[in-house]
Coordinates of C-alpha atoms in Angstrom, one line a residue:
M576 CA -9.0 12.6 12.7
K577 CA -6.5 9.8 11.2
I578 CA -2.9 9.8 11.8
G579 CA -0.3 8.4 9.3
Y580 CA 3.6 7.7 9.1
K581 CA 6.1 8.9 6.4
L582 CA 8.1 6.1 5.0
A583 CA 11.2 8.2 4.2
A584 CA 12.1 6.4 0.8
E585 CA 15.3 9.2 0.4
A586 CA 16.8 7.5 3.6
F587 CA 16.0 4.2 3.5
G588 CA 16.2 1.0 1.3
P589 CA 13.3 -0.8 0.0
A590 CA 13.4 -3.6 2.1
E591 CA 14.1 -1.3 5.3
L592 CA 10.8 0.4 4.3
V593 CA 8.6 -2.2 4.2
R594 CA 9.7 -3.4 7.3
Q595 CA 8.6 -0.2 8.9
A596 CA 5.2 -0.4 7.4
V597 CA 4.8 -3.4 9.3
L598 CA 5.9 -2.0 12.5
A599 CA 3.6 1.5 11.8
E600 CA 0.6 -0.8 10.9
E601 CA 1.1 -3.1 14.4
A602 CA 1.9 0.5 16.4
G603 CA -2.0 1.3 15.3
F604 CA -1.3 4.3 12.4
D605 CA -3.6 4.5 10.2
F606 CA -2.0 4.8 6.8
V607 CA 1.6 5.1 5.9
E608 CA 2.8 7.2 3.2
I609 CA 5.9 7.1 0.7
S610 CA 7.3 9.7 -1.4
D611 CA 7.7 9.4 -5.2
H612 CA 11.5 10.3 -5.9
Y613 CA 14.2 9.1 -8.5
H614 CA 16.5 11.2 -6.4
P615 CA 17.4 11.9 -2.4
W616 CA 17.1 15.4 -1.7
L617 CA 20.9 14.9 -0.3
D618 CA 23.4 12.5 -1.4
N619 CA 24.1 11.8 2.4
Q620 CA 20.3 10.3 2.6
G621 CA 21.5 7.5 0.1
H622 CA 18.4 5.7 -0.9
S623 CA 15.7 6.1 -3.5
P624 CA 13.8 3.1 -4.2
F625 CA 10.9 2.5 -7.0
A626 CA 8.1 3.5 -4.7
W627 CA 5.3 1.6 -6.8
T628 CA 7.3 -1.9 -6.0
V629 CA 7.9 -0.9 -2.2
L630 CA 3.8 -0.1 -2.0
G631 CA 3.3 -3.4 -3.7
T632 CA 5.3 -5.4 -1.3
I633 CA 3.4 -3.4 1.8
A634 CA 0.1 -4.0 0.5
A635 CA 1.3 -8.0 0.2
K636 CA 2.3 -8.1 3.7
T637 CA -0.4 -6.1 5.6
S638 CA -3.8 -6.6 6.3
R639 CA -5.2 -3.3 7.7
I640 CA -3.4 -0.1 6.8
E641 CA -3.8 2.2 4.0
L642 CA -1.1 3.1 1.7
A643 CA -0.3 6.4 -0.3
T644 CA 1.9 8.1 -2.4
G645 CA 3.2 11.3 -1.2
V646 CA 2.8 12.5 -3.8
T647 CA 3.5 11.3 -7.4
C648 CA 3.9 13.5 -10.3
P649 CA 2.0 12.0 -13.4
T650 CA 3.2 14.4 -16.0
M651 CA 7.2 14.0 -17.0
R652 CA 8.9 11.2 -15.6
Y653 CA 5.4 9.0 -15.5
H654 CA 3.0 9.7 -18.4
P655 CA -0.8 9.7 -16.3
A656 CA -1.8 6.2 -18.4
I657 CA 1.1 4.7 -16.7
I658 CA -0.7 6.4 -13.1
A659 CA -4.0 5.6 -14.1
Q660 CA -2.9 1.9 -14.9
A661 CA -0.4 1.6 -11.5
A662 CA -2.9 3.0 -9.2
A663 CA -5.9 1.1 -10.1
T664 CA -3.7 -2.6 -9.8
L665 CA -2.7 -1.6 -6.2
A666 CA -6.3 -0.6 -5.6
L667 CA -6.6 -3.8 -6.6
L668 CA -4.0 -5.5 -4.7
S669 CA -4.4 -3.8 -1.2
E670 CA -8.4 -4.3 -1.1
G671 CA -9.2 -0.7 -1.4
R672 CA -6.7 0.8 1.1
F673 CA -4.7 3.1 -1.7
V674 CA -5.2 6.8 -2.0
L675 CA -3.4 8.4 -4.8
G676 CA -1.0 11.4 -3.9
L677 CA -0.7 13.6 -6.9
G678 CA 1.6 16.5 -7.4
S679 CA 3.2 19.0 -10.3
G680 CA 6.4 17.2 -9.3
E681 CA 9.7 19.2 -8.5
R682 CA 12.7 19.3 -11.0
L683 CA 15.1 17.1 -9.0
N684 CA 12.9 14.0 -10.2
E685 CA 11.4 15.0 -13.4
H686 CA 14.2 16.1 -15.6
V687 CA 16.0 12.3 -15.2
V688 CA 13.8 11.4 -18.6
G689 CA 15.6 14.3 -20.5
Q690 CA 12.7 16.2 -21.7
G691 CA 13.5 18.8 -19.7
F692 CA 11.1 20.2 -16.8
P693 CA 9.3 23.5 -17.6
D694 CA 10.4 26.7 -16.1
S695 CA 7.3 28.3 -15.9
V696 CA 5.0 27.1 -13.1
S697 CA 1.8 28.1 -14.9
T698 CA 3.1 25.6 -17.9
R699 CA 3.3 23.0 -14.9
H700 CA 0.1 23.2 -13.4
E701 CA -1.8 23.1 -16.9
M702 CA 0.1 20.0 -17.6
F703 CA -0.9 18.7 -14.2
R704 CA -4.6 19.4 -15.3
E705 CA -4.4 17.5 -18.1
A706 CA -3.1 14.6 -16.5
L707 CA -5.7 14.5 -13.9
E708 CA -8.1 15.0 -16.4
I709 CA -6.6 11.9 -18.4
I710 CA -6.7 9.5 -15.0
R711 CA -10.2 10.2 -14.6
L712 CA -11.2 9.4 -18.1
L713 CA -9.6 6.1 -18.3
W714 CA -11.0 5.0 -14.5
S715 CA -14.3 5.5 -16.4
G716 CA -13.9 2.9 -18.5
G717 CA -13.4 1.8 -22.1
Y718 CA -11.1 2.9 -24.4
R719 CA -10.0 6.7 -24.2
S720 CA -8.5 9.2 -26.2
Y721 CA -7.1 12.9 -25.0
E722 CA -5.8 15.8 -27.1
G723 CA -4.6 18.3 -24.8
K724 CA -2.3 21.4 -25.2
H725 CA 0.4 19.4 -23.1
L726 CA 0.1 15.7 -22.9
R727 CA -1.7 13.3 -25.4
L728 CA -3.4 10.0 -25.0
A729 CA -4.5 7.3 -27.8
D730 CA -6.9 4.8 -28.0
A731 CA -6.1 3.5 -24.5
R732 CA -7.4 1.4 -21.6
V733 CA -6.9 0.6 -17.9
F734 CA -8.4 -3.3 -18.2
D735 CA -8.4 -3.8 -14.0
L736 CA -10.3 -1.4 -12.8
P737 CA -11.5 -1.6 -9.0
D738 CA -15.2 -1.4 -8.3
E739 CA -14.1 1.4 -5.9
L740 CA -11.8 4.2 -7.3
P741 CA -8.7 5.3 -5.1
L742 CA -9.3 8.7 -3.7
I743 CA -6.9 11.1 -5.4
A744 CA -5.5 14.0 -3.1
V745 CA -4.2 16.8 -5.0
A746 CA -0.9 18.5 -3.6
A747 CA -1.2 22.1 -3.0
S748 CA 0.4 25.3 -2.0
G749 CA -1.4 28.1 -3.1
K750 CA -4.9 29.2 -4.4
P751 CA -4.6 27.9 -7.7
S752 CA -3.6 23.9 -6.8
S753 CA -6.0 24.6 -3.9
R754 CA -9.0 24.9 -6.4
L755 CA -7.4 22.2 -8.4
A756 CA -7.4 19.7 -5.6
A757 CA -11.5 20.6 -5.2
E758 CA -12.0 20.5 -8.9
L759 CA -10.6 17.1 -10.2
G760 CA -9.3 16.1 -6.4
D761 CA -11.1 14.1 -4.2
G762 CA -8.8 15.0 -1.3
L763 CA -6.3 18.1 -0.3
F764 CA -2.6 17.6 0.4
A765 CA 0.0 19.9 1.9
T766 CA 3.3 20.6 3.8
E767 CA 2.5 23.7 5.6
D768 CA 0.1 24.6 8.5
K769 CA -1.4 27.3 6.4
P770 CA -5.3 27.9 6.9
E771 CA -5.5 29.7 3.6
I772 CA -4.7 26.3 1.5
V773 CA -7.8 25.0 3.5
R774 CA -9.4 27.8 3.2
H775 CA -9.4 28.2 -0.9
Y776 CA -10.3 24.3 -1.0
R777 CA -13.2 24.5 1.0
E778 CA -14.3 27.9 -1.1
A779 CA -13.8 26.0 -4.5
G780 CA -16.1 23.3 -3.3
G781 CA -13.9 20.9 -1.6
T782 CA -14.9 18.6 0.8
G783 CA -12.7 15.6 1.5
P784 CA -10.1 14.8 3.9
R785 CA -7.3 16.9 4.0
Y786 CA -3.9 15.5 4.5
A787 CA -0.7 17.4 5.9
E788 CA 2.9 16.0 6.9
V789 CA 4.1 17.6 10.2
P790 CA 7.8 17.7 10.6
M791 CA 9.5 16.2 13.7
A792 CA 12.7 14.7 14.7
W793 CA 12.5 12.1 17.5
A794 CA 15.9 11.0 19.4
P795 CA 15.9 10.7 23.5
D796 CA 17.7 14.2 23.8
E797 CA 16.7 17.0 21.7
H798 CA 20.4 17.9 20.3
T799 CA 20.3 14.3 19.0
A800 CA 17.0 14.8 16.9
A801 CA 18.3 18.1 16.0
K802 CA 21.5 17.0 14.9
A803 CA 20.2 14.2 12.6
A804 CA 17.3 16.2 11.1
L805 CA 20.1 19.0 10.3
E806 CA 22.4 16.0 8.3
T807 CA 19.5 14.9 6.0
S808 CA 16.3 16.6 6.4
R809 CA 17.7 20.8 6.3
W810 CA 16.1 20.6 2.5
A811 CA 12.7 21.1 4.0
L812 CA 13.8 24.7 5.4
T813 CA 14.5 25.8 1.9
G814 CA 10.6 26.4 1.3
W815 CA 9.0 25.1 -2.0
K816 CA 10.0 27.8 -4.4
V817 CA 13.5 26.3 -4.3
M818 CA 12.7 22.5 -3.5
S819 CA 10.9 22.5 -6.8
E820 CA 13.8 24.1 -8.9
L821 CA 17.1 22.9 -8.1
P822 CA 18.0 19.4 -10.2
N823 CA 20.3 17.4 -8.0
P824 CA 21.2 16.6 -4.3
V825 CA 24.8 18.4 -4.8
N826 CA 22.5 21.6 -5.4
F827 CA 20.3 21.4 -2.2
D828 CA 23.7 20.4 -0.3
A829 CA 24.7 23.5 -1.4
A830 CA 21.5 25.5 -0.9
T831 CA 21.7 24.5 2.5
T832 CA 25.1 25.2 3.8
T833 CA 24.3 27.9 6.1
V834 CA 20.8 26.1 7.8
R835 CA 21.5 26.1 11.7
E836 CA 20.7 23.3 14.1
E837 CA 18.9 26.7 16.0
D838 CA 16.8 26.7 12.5
I839 CA 15.6 23.4 12.0
L840 CA 14.4 23.3 16.0
E841 CA 12.2 26.3 14.6
K842 CA 10.9 24.0 12.1
F843 CA 10.8 20.5 13.5
A844 CA 9.7 19.1 17.0
C845 CA 12.7 17.6 18.2
G846 CA 13.6 15.4 21.1
N847 CA 11.2 13.2 23.4
E848 CA 8.5 15.7 25.1
P849 CA 5.1 14.4 24.0
S850 CA 4.0 18.3 24.2
R851 CA 6.2 19.5 21.5
Y852 CA 4.8 16.8 19.2
L853 CA 1.0 17.7 20.0
E854 CA 2.1 21.6 19.8
A855 CA 3.0 20.9 16.1
A856 CA 0.5 18.8 14.9
Q857 CA -2.0 21.2 17.1
G858 CA -1.2 24.1 14.3
F859 CA -1.9 21.7 11.4
V860 CA -5.3 20.8 12.8
D861 CA -6.0 24.1 13.4
A862 CA -5.4 25.3 9.6
G863 CA -8.1 22.6 8.9
F864 CA -6.3 19.1 8.2
D865 CA -7.6 16.1 9.6
R866 CA -5.4 13.3 8.1
L867 CA -1.5 14.3 9.8
V868 CA 1.2 12.1 8.8
M869 CA 4.2 12.1 11.3
Q870 CA 7.1 12.8 9.4
N871 CA 9.7 11.5 11.5
A872 CA 13.9 12.8 10.6
G873 CA 15.5 11.6 13.8
P874 CA 17.7 8.9 13.9
D875 CA 15.6 5.6 14.9
P876 CA 12.7 4.9 13.5
D877 CA 11.8 1.9 15.9
G878 CA 12.1 4.2 18.5
F879 CA 10.1 6.8 17.3
I880 CA 6.9 4.8 16.3
D881 CA 7.3 2.8 19.7
F882 CA 7.4 6.9 21.1
Y883 CA 4.1 7.3 19.1
Q884 CA 2.4 4.2 20.3
R885 CA 3.2 4.8 24.1
Q886 CA 2.6 8.8 24.1
L887 CA 1.5 10.3 20.9
D888 CA -1.4 8.0 19.5
G889 CA -4.4 9.1 21.7
P890 CA -3.4 12.4 22.8
L891 CA -3.1 13.3 18.7
R892 CA -6.4 11.8 18.4
Q893 CA -8.0 14.0 20.8
L894 CA -6.5 17.1 19.3
K895 CA -9.4 19.6 17.8
P896 CA -9.5 22.8 16.2
D897 CA -9.4 25.9 18.2
G898 CA -12.2 27.4 16.6
S899 CA -10.1 30.5 15.4
Q900 CA -9.9 28.7 11.7
G901 CA -13.5 28.1 11.1

């Protein structure tokens, strides 16, 4: 079991994210994970710095903690050749501490380059498969070309490759993406505690680490925590079919006007009671995940990191599957 800290790039500026990553290393977290967005989910979050610059700075200011994208879309805003190069460089600069989390993306971020965003989920999956194939091809060394249905590569080579390539964790929410993670990835990434995601991954031959984000909001009391999560993170209750489709923060604001504090309390572990956090994490452990990302939506990141170090670190690492999921 490894425990990670989610760097909320939509809620904090780049220097603050680096500071939190350093604190996370000091507190004993095994890795930090950062989303790779162009826009925040909601305007009142107020931030969305370039994740790759932030990760490079974190690599320079830390020595032990692993780094991960959670997740990057390598099909529209970035060509996969750029991600292959960026990930290889970051792996070298971090001395092997980088994990490349990849997914098929959201309209929120990918439409900004003016090429649209495919309406068809099957088209997005086709593009994502081609992107994974291109990254793998470039990481095999030498000059490479690729002619796909959607993506192309012309006589390209990544010159600086690490001896040990970064692990690729593929985001999945259903059977097709879980099988893709097993086929072309080295690990699995998810945001829901659904055992079928891990089951499909394993049935397709996947044996790698399985990352999952655990929603939580720390504050000295439950109400303060839930209120903060409602203000900045209510988008998380819309579900992936909505999250992948809306184009701008204003749309997410409109789509979440009916979310209540009670709804937040059902989704997020809130407050300062360790048992609530352990209960939320247990659901992901029972579903088969072994890399848990603490996704804190509370108002005080320093308070949460201190709370984690004092009351959660040991108990979280002792969690075991209850045996019912296999």
